Coordinates of C-alpha atoms and ligand atoms in Angstrom, one line a residue:
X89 CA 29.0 -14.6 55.0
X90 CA 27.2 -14.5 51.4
X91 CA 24.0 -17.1 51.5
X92 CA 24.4 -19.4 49.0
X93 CA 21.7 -20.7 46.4
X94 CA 22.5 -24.2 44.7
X95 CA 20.6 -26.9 43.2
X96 CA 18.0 -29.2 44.1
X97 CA 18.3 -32.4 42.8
X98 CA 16.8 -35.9 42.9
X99 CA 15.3 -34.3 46.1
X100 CA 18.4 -32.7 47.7
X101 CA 20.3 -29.8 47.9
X102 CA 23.0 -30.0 45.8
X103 CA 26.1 -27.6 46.1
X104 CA 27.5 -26.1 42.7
X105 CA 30.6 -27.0 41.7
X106 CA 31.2 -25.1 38.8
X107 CA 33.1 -21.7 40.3
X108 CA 30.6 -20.1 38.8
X109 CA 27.7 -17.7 40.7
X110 CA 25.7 -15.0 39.7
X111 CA 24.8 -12.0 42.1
X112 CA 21.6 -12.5 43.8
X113 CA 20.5 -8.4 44.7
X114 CA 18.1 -7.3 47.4
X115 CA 16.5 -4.5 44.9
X116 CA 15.4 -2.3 47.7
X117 CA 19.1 -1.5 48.7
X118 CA 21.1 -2.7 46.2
X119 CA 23.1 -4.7 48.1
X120 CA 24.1 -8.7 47.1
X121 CA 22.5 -10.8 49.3
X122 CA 23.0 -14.2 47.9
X123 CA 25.2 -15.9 45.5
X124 CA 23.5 -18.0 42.7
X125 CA 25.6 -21.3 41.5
X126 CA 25.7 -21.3 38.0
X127 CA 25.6 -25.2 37.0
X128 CA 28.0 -26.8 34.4
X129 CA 26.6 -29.0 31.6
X130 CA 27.5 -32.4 33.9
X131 CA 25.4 -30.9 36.7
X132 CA 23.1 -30.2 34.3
X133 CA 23.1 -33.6 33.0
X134 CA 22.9 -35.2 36.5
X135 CA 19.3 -33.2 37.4
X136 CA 18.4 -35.0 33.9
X137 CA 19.7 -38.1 34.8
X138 CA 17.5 -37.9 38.4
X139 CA 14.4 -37.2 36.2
X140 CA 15.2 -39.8 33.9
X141 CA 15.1 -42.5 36.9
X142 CA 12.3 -40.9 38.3
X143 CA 9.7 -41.0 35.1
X144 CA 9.2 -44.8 34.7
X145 CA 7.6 -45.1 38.7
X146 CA 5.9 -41.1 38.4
X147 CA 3.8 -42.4 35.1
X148 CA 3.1 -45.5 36.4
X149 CA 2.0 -43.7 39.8
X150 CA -2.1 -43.4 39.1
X151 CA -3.2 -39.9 38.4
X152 CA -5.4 -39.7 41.3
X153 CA -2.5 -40.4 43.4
X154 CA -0.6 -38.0 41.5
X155 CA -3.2 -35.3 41.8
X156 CA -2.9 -36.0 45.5
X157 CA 0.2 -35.1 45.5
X158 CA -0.5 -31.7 43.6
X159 CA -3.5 -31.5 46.4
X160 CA -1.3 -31.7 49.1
X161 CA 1.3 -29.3 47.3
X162 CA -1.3 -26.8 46.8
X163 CA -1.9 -26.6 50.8
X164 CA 1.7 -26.3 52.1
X165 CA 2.2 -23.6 49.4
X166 CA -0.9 -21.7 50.7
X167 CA 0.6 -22.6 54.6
X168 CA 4.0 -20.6 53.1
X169 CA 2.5 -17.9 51.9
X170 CA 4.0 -15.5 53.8
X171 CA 7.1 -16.7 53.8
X172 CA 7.3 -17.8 49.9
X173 CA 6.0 -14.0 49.6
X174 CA 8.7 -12.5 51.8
X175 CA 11.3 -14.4 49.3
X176 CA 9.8 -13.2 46.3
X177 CA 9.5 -9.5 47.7
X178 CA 13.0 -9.6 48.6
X179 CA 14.4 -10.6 45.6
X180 CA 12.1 -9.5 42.8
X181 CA 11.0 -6.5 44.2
X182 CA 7.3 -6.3 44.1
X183 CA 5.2 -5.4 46.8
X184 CA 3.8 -7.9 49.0
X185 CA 0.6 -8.4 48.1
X186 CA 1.4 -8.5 44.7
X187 CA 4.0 -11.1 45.7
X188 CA 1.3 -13.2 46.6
X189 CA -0.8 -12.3 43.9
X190 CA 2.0 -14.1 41.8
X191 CA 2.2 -17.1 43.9
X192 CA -2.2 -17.7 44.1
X193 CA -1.7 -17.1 40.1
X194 CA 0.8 -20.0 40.1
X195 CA -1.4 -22.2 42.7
X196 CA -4.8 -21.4 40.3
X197 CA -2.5 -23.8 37.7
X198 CA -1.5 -26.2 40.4
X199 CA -5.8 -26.3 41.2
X200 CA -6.4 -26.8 37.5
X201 CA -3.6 -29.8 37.5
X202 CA -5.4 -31.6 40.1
X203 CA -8.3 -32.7 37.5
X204 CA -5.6 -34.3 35.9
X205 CA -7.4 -37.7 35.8
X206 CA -10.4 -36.4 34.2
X207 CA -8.1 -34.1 31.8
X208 CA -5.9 -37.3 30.5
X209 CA -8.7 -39.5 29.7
X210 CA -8.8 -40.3 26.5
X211 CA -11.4 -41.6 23.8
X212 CA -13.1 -44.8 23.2
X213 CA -15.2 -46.1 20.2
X214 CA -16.6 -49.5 20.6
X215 CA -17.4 -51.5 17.0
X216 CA -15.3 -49.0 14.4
X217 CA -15.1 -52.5 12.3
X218 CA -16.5 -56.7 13.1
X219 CA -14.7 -57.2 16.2
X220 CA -12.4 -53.8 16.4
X221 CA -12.7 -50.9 18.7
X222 CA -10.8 -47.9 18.4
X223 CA -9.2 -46.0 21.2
X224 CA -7.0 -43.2 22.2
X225 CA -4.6 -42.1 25.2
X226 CA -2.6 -39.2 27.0
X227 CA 0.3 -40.4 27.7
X228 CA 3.8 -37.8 29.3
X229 CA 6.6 -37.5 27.4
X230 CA 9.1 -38.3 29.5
X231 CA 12.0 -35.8 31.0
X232 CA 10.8 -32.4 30.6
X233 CA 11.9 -29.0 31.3
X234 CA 11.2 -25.4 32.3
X235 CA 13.1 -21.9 31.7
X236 CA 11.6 -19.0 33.3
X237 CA 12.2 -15.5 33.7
X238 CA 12.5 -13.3 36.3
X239 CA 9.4 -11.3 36.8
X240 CA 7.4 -14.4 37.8
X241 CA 9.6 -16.5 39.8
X242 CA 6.2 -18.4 41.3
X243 CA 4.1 -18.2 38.9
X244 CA 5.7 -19.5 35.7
X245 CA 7.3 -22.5 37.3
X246 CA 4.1 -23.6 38.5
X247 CA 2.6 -23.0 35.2
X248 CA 4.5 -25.1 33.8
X249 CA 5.9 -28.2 36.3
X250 CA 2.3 -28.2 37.6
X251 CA 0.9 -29.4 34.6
X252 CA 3.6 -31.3 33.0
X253 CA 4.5 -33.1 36.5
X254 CA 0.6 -34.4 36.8
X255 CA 0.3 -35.8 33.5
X256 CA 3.2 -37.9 35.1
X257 CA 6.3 -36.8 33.5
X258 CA 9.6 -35.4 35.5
X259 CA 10.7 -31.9 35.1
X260 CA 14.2 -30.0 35.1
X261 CA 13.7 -26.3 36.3
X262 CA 16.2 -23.9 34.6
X263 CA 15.1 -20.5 36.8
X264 CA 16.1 -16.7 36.5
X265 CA 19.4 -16.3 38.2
X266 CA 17.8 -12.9 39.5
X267 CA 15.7 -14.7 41.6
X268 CA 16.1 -17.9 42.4
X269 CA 14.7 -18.7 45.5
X270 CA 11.6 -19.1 45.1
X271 CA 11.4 -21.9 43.0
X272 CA 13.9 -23.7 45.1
X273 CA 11.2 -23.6 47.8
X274 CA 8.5 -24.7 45.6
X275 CA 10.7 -27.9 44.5
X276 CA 11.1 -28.3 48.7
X277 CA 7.3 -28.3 48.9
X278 CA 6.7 -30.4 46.3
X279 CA 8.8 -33.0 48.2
X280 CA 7.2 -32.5 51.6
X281 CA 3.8 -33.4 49.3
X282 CA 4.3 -36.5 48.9
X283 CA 6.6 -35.6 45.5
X284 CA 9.4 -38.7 44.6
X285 CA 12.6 -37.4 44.7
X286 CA 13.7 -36.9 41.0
X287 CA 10.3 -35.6 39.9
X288 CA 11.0 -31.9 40.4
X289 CA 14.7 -31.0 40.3
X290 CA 15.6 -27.3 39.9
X291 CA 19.3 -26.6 38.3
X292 CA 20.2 -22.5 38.4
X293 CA 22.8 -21.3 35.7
X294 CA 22.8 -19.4 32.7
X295 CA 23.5 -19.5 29.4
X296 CA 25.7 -23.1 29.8
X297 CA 22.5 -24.8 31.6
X298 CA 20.1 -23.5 29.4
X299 CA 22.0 -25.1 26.3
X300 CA 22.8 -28.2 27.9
X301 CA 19.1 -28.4 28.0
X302 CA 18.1 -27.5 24.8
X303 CA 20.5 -30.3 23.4
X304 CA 20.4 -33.0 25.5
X305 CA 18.5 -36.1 24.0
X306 CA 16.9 -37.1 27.0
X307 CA 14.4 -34.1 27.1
X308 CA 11.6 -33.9 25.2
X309 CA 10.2 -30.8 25.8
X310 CA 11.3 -27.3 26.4
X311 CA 8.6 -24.8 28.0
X312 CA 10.7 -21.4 27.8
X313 CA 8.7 -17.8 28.7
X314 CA 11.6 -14.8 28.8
X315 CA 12.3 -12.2 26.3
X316 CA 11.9 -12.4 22.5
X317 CA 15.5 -12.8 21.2
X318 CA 16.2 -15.0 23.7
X319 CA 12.5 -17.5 22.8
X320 CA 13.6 -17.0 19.1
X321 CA 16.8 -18.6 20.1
X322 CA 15.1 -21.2 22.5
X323 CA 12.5 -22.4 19.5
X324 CA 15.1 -22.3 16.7
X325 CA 17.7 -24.8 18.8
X326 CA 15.1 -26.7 20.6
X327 CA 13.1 -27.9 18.0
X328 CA 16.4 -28.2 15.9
X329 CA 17.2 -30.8 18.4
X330 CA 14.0 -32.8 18.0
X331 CA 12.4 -31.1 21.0
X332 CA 8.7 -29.8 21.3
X333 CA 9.5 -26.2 22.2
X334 CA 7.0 -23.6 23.5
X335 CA 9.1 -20.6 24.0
X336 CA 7.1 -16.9 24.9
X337 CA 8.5 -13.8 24.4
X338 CA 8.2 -9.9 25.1
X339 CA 4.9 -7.8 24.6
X340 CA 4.0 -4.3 24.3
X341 CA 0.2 -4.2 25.2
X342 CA -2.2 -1.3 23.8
X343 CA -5.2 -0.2 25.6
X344 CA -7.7 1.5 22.6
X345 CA -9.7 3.9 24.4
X346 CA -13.0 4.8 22.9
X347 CA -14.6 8.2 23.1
X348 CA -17.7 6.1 25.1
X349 CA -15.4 5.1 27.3
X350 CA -15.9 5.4 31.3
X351 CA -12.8 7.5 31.6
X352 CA -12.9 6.8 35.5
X353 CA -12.5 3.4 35.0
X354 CA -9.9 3.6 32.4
X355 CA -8.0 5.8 34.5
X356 CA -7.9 3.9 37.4
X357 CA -7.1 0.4 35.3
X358 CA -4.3 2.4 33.3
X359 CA -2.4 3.2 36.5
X360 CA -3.0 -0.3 38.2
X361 CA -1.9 -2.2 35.0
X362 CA 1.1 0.1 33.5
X363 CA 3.0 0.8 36.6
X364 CA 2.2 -1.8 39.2
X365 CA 4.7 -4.6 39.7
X366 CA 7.3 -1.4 38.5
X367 CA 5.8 -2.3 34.9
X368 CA 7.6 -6.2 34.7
X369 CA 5.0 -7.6 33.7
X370 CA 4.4 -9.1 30.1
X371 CA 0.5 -8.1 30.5
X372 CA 1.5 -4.2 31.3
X373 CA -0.6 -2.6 29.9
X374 CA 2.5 0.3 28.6
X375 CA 0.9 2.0 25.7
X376 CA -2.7 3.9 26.3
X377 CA -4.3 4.4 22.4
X378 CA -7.5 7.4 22.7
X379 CA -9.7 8.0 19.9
X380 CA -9.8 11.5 19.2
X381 CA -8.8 14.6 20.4
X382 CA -11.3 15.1 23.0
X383 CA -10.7 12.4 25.0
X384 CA -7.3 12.5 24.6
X385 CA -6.7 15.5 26.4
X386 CA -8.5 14.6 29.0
X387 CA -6.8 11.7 29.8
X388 CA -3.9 13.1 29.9
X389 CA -5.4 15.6 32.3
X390 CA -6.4 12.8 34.7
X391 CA -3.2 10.7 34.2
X392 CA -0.6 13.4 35.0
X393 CA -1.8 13.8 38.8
X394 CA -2.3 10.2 39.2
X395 CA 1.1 9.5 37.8
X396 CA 2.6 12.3 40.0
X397 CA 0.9 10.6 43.0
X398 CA 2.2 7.4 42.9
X399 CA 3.9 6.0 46.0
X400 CA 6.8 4.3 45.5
X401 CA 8.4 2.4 48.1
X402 CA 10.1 -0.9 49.7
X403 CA 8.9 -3.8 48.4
X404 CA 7.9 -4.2 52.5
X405 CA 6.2 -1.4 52.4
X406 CA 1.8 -1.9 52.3
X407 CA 1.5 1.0 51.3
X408 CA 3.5 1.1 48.0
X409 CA 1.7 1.2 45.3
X410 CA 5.1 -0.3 43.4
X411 CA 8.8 -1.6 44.9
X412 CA 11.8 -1.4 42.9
X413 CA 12.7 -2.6 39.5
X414 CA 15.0 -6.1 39.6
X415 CA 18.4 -4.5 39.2
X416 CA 20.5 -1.8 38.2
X417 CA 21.3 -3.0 34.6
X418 CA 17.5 -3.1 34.2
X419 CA 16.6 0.1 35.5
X420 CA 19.3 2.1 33.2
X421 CA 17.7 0.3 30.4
X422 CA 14.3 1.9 31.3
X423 CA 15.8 5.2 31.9
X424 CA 17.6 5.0 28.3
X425 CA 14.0 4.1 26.7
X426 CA 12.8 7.1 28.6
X427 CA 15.7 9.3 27.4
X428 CA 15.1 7.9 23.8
X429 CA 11.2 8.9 23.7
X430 CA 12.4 12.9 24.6
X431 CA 14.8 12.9 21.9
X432 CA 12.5 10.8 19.2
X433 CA 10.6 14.1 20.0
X434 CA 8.1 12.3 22.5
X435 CA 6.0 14.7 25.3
X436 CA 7.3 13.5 29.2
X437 CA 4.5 14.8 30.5
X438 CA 5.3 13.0 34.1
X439 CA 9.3 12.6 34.5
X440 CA 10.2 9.6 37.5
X441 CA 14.1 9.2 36.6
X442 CA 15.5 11.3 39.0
X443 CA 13.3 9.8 42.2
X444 CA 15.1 8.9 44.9
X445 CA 14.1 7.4 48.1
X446 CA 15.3 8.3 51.4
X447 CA 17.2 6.0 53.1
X448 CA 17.0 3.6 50.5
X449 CA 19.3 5.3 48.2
X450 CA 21.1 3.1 46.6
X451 CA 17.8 1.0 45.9
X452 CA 16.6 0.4 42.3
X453 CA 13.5 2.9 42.7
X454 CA 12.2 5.1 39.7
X455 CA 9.6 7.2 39.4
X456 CA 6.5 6.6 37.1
X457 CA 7.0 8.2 33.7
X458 CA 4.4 9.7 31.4
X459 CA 4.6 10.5 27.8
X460 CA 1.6 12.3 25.6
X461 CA 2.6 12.4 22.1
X462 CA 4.2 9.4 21.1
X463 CA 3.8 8.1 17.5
X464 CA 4.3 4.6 16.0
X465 CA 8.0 5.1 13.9
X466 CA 9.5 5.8 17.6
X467 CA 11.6 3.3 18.5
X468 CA 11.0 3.5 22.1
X469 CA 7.4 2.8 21.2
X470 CA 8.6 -0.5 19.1
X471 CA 9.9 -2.0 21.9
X472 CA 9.6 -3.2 25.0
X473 CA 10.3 -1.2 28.4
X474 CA 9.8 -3.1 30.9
X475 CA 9.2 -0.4 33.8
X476 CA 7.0 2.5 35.2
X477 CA 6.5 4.3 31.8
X478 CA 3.0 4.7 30.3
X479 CA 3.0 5.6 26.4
X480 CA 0.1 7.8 24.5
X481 CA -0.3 7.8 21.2
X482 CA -2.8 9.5 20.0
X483 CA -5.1 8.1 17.0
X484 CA -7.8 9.7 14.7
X485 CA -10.1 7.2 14.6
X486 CA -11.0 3.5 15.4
X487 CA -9.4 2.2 12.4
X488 CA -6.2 3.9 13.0
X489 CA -6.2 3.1 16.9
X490 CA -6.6 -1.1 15.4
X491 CA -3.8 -0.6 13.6
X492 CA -1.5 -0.2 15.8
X493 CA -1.6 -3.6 17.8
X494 CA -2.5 -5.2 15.1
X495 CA 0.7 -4.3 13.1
X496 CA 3.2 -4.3 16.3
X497 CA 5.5 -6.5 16.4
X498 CA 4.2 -8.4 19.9
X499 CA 0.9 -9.5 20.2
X500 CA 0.9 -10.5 24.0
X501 CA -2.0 -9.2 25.0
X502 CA -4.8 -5.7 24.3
X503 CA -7.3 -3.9 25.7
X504 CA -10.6 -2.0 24.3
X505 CA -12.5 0.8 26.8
X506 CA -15.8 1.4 25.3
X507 CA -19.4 0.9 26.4
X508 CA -20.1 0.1 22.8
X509 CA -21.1 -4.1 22.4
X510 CA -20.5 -4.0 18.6
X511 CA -17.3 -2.4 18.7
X512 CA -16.4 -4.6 21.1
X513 CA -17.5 -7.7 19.4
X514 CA -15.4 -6.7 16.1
X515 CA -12.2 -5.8 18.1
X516 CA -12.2 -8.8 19.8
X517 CA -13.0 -10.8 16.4
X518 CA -10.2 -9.3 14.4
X519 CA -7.3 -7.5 16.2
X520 CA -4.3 -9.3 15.6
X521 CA -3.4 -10.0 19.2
X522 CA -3.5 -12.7 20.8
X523 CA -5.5 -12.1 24.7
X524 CA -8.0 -9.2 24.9
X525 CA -10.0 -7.5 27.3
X526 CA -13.0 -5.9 26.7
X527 CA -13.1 -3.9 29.7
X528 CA -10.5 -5.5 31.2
X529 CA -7.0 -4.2 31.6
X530 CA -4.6 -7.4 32.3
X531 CA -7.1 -10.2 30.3
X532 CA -4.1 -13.1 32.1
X533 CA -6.9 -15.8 30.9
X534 CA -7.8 -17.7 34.1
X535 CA -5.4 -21.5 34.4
X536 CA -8.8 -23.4 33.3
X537 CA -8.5 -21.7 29.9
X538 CA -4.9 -21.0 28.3
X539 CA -2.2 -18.4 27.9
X540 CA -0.4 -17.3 25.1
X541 CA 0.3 -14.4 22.4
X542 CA 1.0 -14.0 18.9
X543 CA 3.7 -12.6 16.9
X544 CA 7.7 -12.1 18.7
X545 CA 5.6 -12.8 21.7
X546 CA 5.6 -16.6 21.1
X547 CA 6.8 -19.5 19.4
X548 CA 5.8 -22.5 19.1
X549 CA 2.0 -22.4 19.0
X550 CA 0.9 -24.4 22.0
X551 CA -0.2 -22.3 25.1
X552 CA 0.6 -22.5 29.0
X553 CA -1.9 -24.3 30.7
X554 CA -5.7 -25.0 30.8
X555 CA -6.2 -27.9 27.9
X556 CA -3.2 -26.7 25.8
X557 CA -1.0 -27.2 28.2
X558 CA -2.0 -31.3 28.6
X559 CA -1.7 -31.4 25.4
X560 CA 1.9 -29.7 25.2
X561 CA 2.5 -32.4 27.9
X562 CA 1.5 -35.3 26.6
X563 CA 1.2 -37.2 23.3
X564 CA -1.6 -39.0 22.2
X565 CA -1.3 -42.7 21.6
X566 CA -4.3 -44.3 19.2
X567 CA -5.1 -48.2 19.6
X568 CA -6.8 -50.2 17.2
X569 CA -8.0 -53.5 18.3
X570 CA -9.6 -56.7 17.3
X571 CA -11.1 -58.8 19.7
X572 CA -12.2 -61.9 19.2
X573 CA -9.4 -63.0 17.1
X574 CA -11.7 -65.7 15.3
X575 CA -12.9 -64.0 12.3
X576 CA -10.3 -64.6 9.3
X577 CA -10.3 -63.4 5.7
X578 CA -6.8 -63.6 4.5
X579 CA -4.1 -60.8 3.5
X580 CA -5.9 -57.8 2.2
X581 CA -3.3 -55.7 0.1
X582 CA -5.6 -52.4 0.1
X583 CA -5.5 -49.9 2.6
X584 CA -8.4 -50.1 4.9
X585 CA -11.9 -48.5 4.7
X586 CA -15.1 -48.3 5.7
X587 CA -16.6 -48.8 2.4
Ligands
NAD295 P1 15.4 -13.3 29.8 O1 15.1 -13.6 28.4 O2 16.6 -12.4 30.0 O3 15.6 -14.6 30.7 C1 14.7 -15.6 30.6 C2 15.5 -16.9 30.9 O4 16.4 -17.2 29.9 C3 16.3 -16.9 32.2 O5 16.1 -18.2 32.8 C4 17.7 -16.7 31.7 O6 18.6 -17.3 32.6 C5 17.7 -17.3 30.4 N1 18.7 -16.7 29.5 C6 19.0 -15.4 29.4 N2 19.9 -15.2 28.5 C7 20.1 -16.3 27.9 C8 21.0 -16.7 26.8 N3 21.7 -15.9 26.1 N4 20.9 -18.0 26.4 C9 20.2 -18.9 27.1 N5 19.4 -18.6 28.1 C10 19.3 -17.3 28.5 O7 14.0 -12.6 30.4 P2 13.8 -11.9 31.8 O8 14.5 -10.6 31.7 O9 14.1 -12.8 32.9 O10 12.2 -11.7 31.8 C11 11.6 -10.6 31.2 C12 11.1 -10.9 29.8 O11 10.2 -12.0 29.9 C13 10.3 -9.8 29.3 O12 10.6 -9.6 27.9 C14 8.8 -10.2 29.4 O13 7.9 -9.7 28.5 C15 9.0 -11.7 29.2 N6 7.8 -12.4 29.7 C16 7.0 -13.0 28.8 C17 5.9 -13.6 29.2 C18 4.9 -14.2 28.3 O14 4.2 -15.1 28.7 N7 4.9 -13.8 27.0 C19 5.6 -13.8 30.6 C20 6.5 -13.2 31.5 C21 7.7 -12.5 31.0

């Protein structure tokens, strides 16, 4: 019999009622091995309706206590590891290690979160006027929620509930439908922690959930990371329904390789970051930018064997340098991106779309592709692949190389190679991007500090995480106070000052 994935609500399992599932695939065989329950609006509502009951006792719950909770939430994931990794694998696709590279990522937030009591204090200023002091406060919003994608299913949620559960609000999870599972577990966890029932639901569904969200007046706020038409959509209908939206989209992320460049480090980087993970990743690092002729050529002489080399397996596999990409649907996508840059005129130097691998046939596994060549009116350099597919496109010089990131349409994230400290200094200072790494092929900013692009890659303006992310969380509350009461002076009609 089909497994089935439901809901977990007001800290239960909850089975879907709707009719409605989604196929849940093992990517390494292509088989269904689960069936997702796609929630109606009511069920929906219900999850918000748990949260709703839950907030009033979760704010008034001290944050130390709450931070215990995250504590304690932070060990049993790290006792799951395995496990929670072994989910991931088997529904995302990505090897292993990188499985629980995704989850410690995700647990780095939940670390961050647990300094919630020193991150919610507020401000204080004693004698602003004869008797007054002046003060200010964190405080949560209320019911908030949480749309993620699929190519983080740890990750992202954690991002996001971690933070906005220990300022003390409650939180609706809305997850992929590709992979749902692991999230489910988390929201188990969280319960096992210590976690009220009601303070972490997790509703699966599509399209009907995610709008049920985005209109309902109980929520505040709407964290959304995904692809860029789908953000767009998120921000424009969130906020049009009084909401504080963060919504973060696709990315197409340039490395600029200067001719100072250690080519053996940016080789080595360039293969990590553009195909590991299969290339889902919104920090790939798909499009490779050398300076020159010179060093172009070169590159490309490094890349192609490297490229060629590449072992692809099952997501089981340690040795695999990369598993297979999430589904079918999305790995014909890649493939037609590929078949576009050949007839935009492109150079395949390296050519992965017929692999195959034995025994696992049927699996979504492609070969990493390589293209030399490719120049900035493509449109399979515009947008985003999503897969093993590294793009070069040449450039003159450094100003031309800038360029390119700086006028493309996402501004996730960029990298510069160069052993050059002024060049450095001015890239970072004015490419129009909005994470770099100097040096540094997937700059993911640590959870400490905060993540976030510019451009179709985000909306909305506040960040994940770090001290953004208390502040997406939270609103700030600003006393003014007179104590004694003694001193009178009768009705003043002008506005206040400290004349
Ligand atoms: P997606 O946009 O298809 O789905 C994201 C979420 O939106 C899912 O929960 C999905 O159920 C929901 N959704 C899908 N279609 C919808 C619709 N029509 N109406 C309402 N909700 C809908 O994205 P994905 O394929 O799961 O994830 C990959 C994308 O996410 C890539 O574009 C990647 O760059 C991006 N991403 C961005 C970041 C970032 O921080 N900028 C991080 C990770 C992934």
């Amino acid at each position: 019999m089909t497994r089935e994935i439901n809901h977990f609500i007001n800290g239960t399992h909850v089975t879907g009622t709707s009719g409605r599932s989604g196929d849940v695939f093992n990517p390494n065989t292509g088989e269904v091995q689960a069936k997702v329950a796609l929630a109606t609006a009511d069920e929906v509502r219900s999850a918000i309706a748990a949260a709703e009951k839950a907030f009033p006792d979760w704010r008034a719950t001290n944050p130390q206590r709450r931070a215990r909770v995250m504590f304690e939430f932070k060990h049993l994931v790290e006792k799951n590891m395995d496990q929670l990794a072994e989910m991931l694998s088997n529904e995302h696709g990505k090897v292993i290690a990188d499985s629980k590279g995704d989850i410690q990522r995700g647990l780095e937030v939940i670390e961050f979160a647990c300094g919630i009591p020193h991150l919610m204090k507020g401000e204080y200023t004693e004698g602003a006027g004869p008797g007054i002091d002046v003060y200010s406060m964190r405080q949560p919003l209320g019911v908030v929620a949480g749309i993620t994608p699929f190519n983080f299913p740890a990750m992202i949620p954690m991002w996001m509930f971690g933070v906005a559960i220990a300022c003390g609000n409650t939180f609706v999870c809305k997850p992929s439908e590709k992979d749902p599972s692991v999230p489910m577990r988390l929201a188990e966890l969280f319960m096992e922690a210590g976690g009220p029932a009601g303070v972490l639901n997790v509703v699966n569904g599509d399209k009907e959930a995610v709008d049920t969200i985005l209109t309902d007046p109980t929520i505040q706020a709407v964290s959304f990371v995904g692809s860029s038409a789908i953000a767009e959509y998120i921000y424009a209908t969130g906020t049009a329904h009084g909401k504080r939206v963060q919504a973060m989209g696709g990315a197409k992320n340039h490395a600029i390789i200067l001719p100072d460049a250690d080519l053996d480090r940016v080789v080595d980087d360039l293969i990590g970051s553009a195909y590991g993970s299969a290339g889902e990743r919104c920090m790939a690092l798909p499009v490779a930018v050398p300076v020159g002729k010179e060093i172009g050529d070169e590159l490309v002489t490094r890349l192609k064997p490297r490229v060629e080399s590449l072992v692809v397996g099952v997501s089981t596999d340690p040795d695999a340098n990369y598993g297979p990409l999430v589904t079918k649907e999305h790995m014909a996508k890649v493939k037609g991106f590929v078949d576009q840059g050949v007839a935009e005129g492109a150079d395949l130097v390296v050519d992965g779309r017929d692999f195959s691998l034995q025994g696992y046939e049927n699996g979504n596994f492609m070969g990493g592709c390589l293209f030399d060549n490719v120049t900035a009116d493509m449109e399979s350099y515009k947008e985003e692949i999503f897969g093993p597919v590294l793009q070069l496109v040449r450039a003159d010089n450094y100003e031309d190389a800038v360029a390119l990131p700086s006028k493309h349409q996402y501004g996730n994230g960029v990298a510069i190679y160069t052993q050059d400290g002024d060049a450095a200094r001015e890239f970072a200072s004015n490419v129009n991007v909005g994470m770099v790494g100097v040096n540094v092929p997937i700059p993911v900013p640590l959870a400490y500090h905060t993540f976030g692009g510019w451009k179709r890659s985000a909306y909305g303006g506040v960040n994940q995480h770090g001290p953004e992310g208390v502040r997406f969380y939270t609103k700030i509350k600003t006393v003014t106070s007179r104590w004694p009461t003694g001193v009178r002076s009768g009705s003043d009609f002008v506005i206040p000052t400290m004349k």
